[in-house]
CSV table of C-alpha atoms in Angstrom, one decimal:
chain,number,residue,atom,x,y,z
A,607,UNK,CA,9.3,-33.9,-4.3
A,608,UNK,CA,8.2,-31.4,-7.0
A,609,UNK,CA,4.8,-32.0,-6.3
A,610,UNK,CA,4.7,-31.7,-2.2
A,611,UNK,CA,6.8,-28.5,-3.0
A,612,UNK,CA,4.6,-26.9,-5.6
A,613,UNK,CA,1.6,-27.8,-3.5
A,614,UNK,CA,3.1,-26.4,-0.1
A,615,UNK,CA,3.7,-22.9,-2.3
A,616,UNK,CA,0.7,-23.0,-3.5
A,617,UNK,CA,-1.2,-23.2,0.0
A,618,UNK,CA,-0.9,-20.0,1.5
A,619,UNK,CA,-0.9,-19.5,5.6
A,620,UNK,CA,-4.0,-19.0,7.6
A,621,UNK,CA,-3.2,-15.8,8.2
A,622,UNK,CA,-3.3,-14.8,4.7
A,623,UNK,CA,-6.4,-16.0,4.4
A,624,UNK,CA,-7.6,-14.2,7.1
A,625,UNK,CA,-6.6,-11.0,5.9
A,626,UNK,CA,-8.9,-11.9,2.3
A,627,UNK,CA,-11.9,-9.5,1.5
A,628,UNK,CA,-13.1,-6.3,2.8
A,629,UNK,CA,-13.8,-7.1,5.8
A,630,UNK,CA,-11.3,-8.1,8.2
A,631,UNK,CA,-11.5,-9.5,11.7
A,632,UNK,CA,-8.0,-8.0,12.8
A,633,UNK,CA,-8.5,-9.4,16.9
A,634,UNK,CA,-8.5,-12.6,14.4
A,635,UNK,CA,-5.2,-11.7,12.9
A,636,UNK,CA,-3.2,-10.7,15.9
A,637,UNK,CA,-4.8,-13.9,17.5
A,638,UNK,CA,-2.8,-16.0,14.9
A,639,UNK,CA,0.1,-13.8,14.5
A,640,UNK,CA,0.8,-14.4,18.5
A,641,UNK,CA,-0.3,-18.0,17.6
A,642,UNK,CA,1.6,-19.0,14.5
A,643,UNK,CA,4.1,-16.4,14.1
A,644,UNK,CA,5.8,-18.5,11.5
A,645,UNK,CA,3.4,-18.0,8.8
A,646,UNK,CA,4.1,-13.9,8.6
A,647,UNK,CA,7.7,-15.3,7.5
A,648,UNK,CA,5.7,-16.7,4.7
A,649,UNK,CA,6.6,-15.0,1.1
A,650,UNK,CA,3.8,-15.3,-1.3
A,651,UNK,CA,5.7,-17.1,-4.4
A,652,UNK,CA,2.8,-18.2,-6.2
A,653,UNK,CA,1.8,-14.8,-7.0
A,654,UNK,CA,3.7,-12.8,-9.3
A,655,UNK,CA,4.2,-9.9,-6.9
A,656,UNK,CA,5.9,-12.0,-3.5
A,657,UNK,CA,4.6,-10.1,-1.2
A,658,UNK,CA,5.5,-10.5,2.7
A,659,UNK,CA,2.6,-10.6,5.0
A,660,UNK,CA,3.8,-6.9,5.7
A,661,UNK,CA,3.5,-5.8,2.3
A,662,UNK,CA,0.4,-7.3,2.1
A,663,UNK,CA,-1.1,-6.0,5.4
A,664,UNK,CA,0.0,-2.6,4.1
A,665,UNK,CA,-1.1,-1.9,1.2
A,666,UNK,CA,-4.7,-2.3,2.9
A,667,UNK,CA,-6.7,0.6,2.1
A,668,UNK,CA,-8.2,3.0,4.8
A,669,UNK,CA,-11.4,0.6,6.2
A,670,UNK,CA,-9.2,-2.5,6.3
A,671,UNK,CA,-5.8,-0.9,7.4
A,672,UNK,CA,-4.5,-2.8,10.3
A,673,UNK,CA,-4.3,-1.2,13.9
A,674,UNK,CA,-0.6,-0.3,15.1
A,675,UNK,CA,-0.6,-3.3,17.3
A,676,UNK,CA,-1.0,-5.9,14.1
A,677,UNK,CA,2.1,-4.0,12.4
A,678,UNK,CA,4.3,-3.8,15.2
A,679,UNK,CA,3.5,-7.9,16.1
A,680,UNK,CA,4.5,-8.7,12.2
A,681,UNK,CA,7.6,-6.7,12.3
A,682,UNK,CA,8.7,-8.6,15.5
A,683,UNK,CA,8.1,-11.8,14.3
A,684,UNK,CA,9.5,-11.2,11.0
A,685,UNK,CA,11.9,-8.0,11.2
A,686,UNK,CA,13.2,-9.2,7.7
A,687,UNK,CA,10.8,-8.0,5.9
A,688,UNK,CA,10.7,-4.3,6.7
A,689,UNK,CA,14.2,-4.7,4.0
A,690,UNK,CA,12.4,-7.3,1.6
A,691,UNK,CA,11.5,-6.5,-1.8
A,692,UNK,CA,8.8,-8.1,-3.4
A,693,UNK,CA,9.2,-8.4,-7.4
A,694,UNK,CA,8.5,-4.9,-8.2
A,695,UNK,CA,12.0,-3.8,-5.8
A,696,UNK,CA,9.5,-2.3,-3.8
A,697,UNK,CA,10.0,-2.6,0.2
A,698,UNK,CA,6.4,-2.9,2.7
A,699,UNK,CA,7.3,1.3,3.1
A,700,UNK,CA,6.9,1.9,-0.9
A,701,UNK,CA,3.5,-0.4,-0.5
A,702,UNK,CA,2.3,1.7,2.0
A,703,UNK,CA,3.0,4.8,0.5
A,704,UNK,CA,1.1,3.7,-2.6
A,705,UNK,CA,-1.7,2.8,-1.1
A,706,UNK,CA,-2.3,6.0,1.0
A,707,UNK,CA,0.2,8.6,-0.3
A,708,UNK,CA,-1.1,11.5,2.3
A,709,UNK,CA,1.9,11.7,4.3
A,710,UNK,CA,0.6,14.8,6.5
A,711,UNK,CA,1.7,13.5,9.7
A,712,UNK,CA,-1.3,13.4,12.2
A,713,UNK,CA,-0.8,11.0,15.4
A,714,UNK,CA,-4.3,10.5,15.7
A,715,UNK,CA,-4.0,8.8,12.7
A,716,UNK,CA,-3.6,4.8,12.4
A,717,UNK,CA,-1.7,4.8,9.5
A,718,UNK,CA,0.9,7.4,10.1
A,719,UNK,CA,1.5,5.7,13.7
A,720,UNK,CA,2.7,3.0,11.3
A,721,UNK,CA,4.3,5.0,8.8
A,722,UNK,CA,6.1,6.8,12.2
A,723,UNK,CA,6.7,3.4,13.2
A,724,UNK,CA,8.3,1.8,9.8
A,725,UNK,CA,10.3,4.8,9.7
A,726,UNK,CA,11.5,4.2,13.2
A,727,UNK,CA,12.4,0.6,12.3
A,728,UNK,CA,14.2,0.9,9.3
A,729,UNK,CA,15.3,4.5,8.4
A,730,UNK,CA,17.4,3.3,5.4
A,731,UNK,CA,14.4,2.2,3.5
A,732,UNK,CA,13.8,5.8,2.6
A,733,UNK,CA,16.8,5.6,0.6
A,734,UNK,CA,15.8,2.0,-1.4
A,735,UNK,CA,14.5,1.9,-4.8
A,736,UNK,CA,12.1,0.2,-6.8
A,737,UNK,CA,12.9,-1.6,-9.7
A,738,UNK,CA,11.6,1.5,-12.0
A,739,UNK,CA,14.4,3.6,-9.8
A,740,UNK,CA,11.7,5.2,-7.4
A,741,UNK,CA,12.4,6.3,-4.1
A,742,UNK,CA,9.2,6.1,-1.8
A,743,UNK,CA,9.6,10.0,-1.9
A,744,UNK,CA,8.7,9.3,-5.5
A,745,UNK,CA,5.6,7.0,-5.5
A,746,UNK,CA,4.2,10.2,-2.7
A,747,UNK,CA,5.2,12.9,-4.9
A,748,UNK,CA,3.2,11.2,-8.0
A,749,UNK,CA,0.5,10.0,-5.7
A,750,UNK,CA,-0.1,14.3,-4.4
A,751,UNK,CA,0.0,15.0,-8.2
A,752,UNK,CA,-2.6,12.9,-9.2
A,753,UNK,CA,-4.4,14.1,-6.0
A,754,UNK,CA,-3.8,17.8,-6.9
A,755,UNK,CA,-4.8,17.0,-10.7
A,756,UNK,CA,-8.2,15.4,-10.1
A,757,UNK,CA,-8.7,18.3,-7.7
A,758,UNK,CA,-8.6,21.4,-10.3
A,759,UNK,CA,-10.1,18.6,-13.2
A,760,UNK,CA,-13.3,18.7,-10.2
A,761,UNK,CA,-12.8,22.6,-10.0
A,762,UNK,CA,-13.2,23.3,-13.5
A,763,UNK,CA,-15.5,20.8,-14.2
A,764,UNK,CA,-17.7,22.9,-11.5
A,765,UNK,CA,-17.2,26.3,-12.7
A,766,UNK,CA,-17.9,24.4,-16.4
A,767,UNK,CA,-21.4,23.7,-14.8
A,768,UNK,CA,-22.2,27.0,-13.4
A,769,UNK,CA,-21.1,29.3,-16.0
A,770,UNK,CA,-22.5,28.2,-19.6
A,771,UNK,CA,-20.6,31.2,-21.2
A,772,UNK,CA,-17.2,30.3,-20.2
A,773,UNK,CA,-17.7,26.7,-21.5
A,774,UNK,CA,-19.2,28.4,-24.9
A,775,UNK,CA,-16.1,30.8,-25.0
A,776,UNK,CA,-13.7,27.8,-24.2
A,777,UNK,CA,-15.2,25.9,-27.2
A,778,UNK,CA,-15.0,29.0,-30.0
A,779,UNK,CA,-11.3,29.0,-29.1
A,780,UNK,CA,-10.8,25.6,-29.5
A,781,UNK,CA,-12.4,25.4,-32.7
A,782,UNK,CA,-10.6,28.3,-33.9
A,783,UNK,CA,-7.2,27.7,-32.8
């Protein structure tokens, strides 16, 4: 019985593997979501981060994010996991927002339609937090930081390039501070 089980675990859905790689067929997906909706109840155990299906379809970066239609068909099938937390405490919503972080809300946008729509579906889950006590407000806030970081590290690394002097003046007060 161990065995069958461990093996059964072990052999994810086809619509996991499906959604594999850079470049995916997401006609494919919603295809087998409509299909075999039973296999986006599948929780990813063999992994260490057990993962829904919506986790995992949402922490796809821009070129592979899933259109609105894929998202909304997973939630309907498995509403459960929009309050699942996968082994970091962190809900599909935290995923997302660590994956894309820019929460300027623009409709023509296909990710914040879903982030619109996971906010719609379970409003609470801006409230849950990870195992390392973040908020989703949290993983965004650090995720701008970052952004606004590397942007003045670019900035002065520029005006470094164009004016020699101020990188000679930087250095003599370094070296005689």
């Amino acid at each position: 019985l161990y065995t069958a089980l461990t093996r059964l675990v072990r052999q994810r859905p086809i619509l996991w593997i499906l959604t594999d790689g850079n470049h995916i067929n997401w006609d494919a997906v919603l295809a087998r979501l409509k299909s075999y909706p039973s296999e986006a109840r599948w929780i990813c155990w063999s992994e260490t981060t057990r993962n829904t299906f919506l986790h995992r379809i949402l922490s796809k970066r821009s070129s592979n994010f899933p259109p609105l239609e894929v998202v909304i068909k997973t939630i309907e099938v498995f509403p459960k996991a929009l309050k699942t937390s996968n082994a970091y405490g962190r809900l599909p919503l935290h995923e997302f927002i660590i994956a894309f972080g820019d929460l300027t809300i623009n409709l023509s946008s296909n990710q914040n339609l879903a982030l619109l729509y996971l906010l719609k579906s379970n409003p609470k889950g801006t409230q849950v937090k990870s195992s390392r006590k973040n908020l989703p407000l949290h993983y965004a806030l650090q995720v701008h930081y970052v952004q606004a970081t590397e942007a003045r590290h670019r900035s002065l690394v520029r005006m470094l390039e164009r004016d020699t002097h101020v990188l000679l003046r930087l250095t003599e007060r370094l070296l005689t501070a």
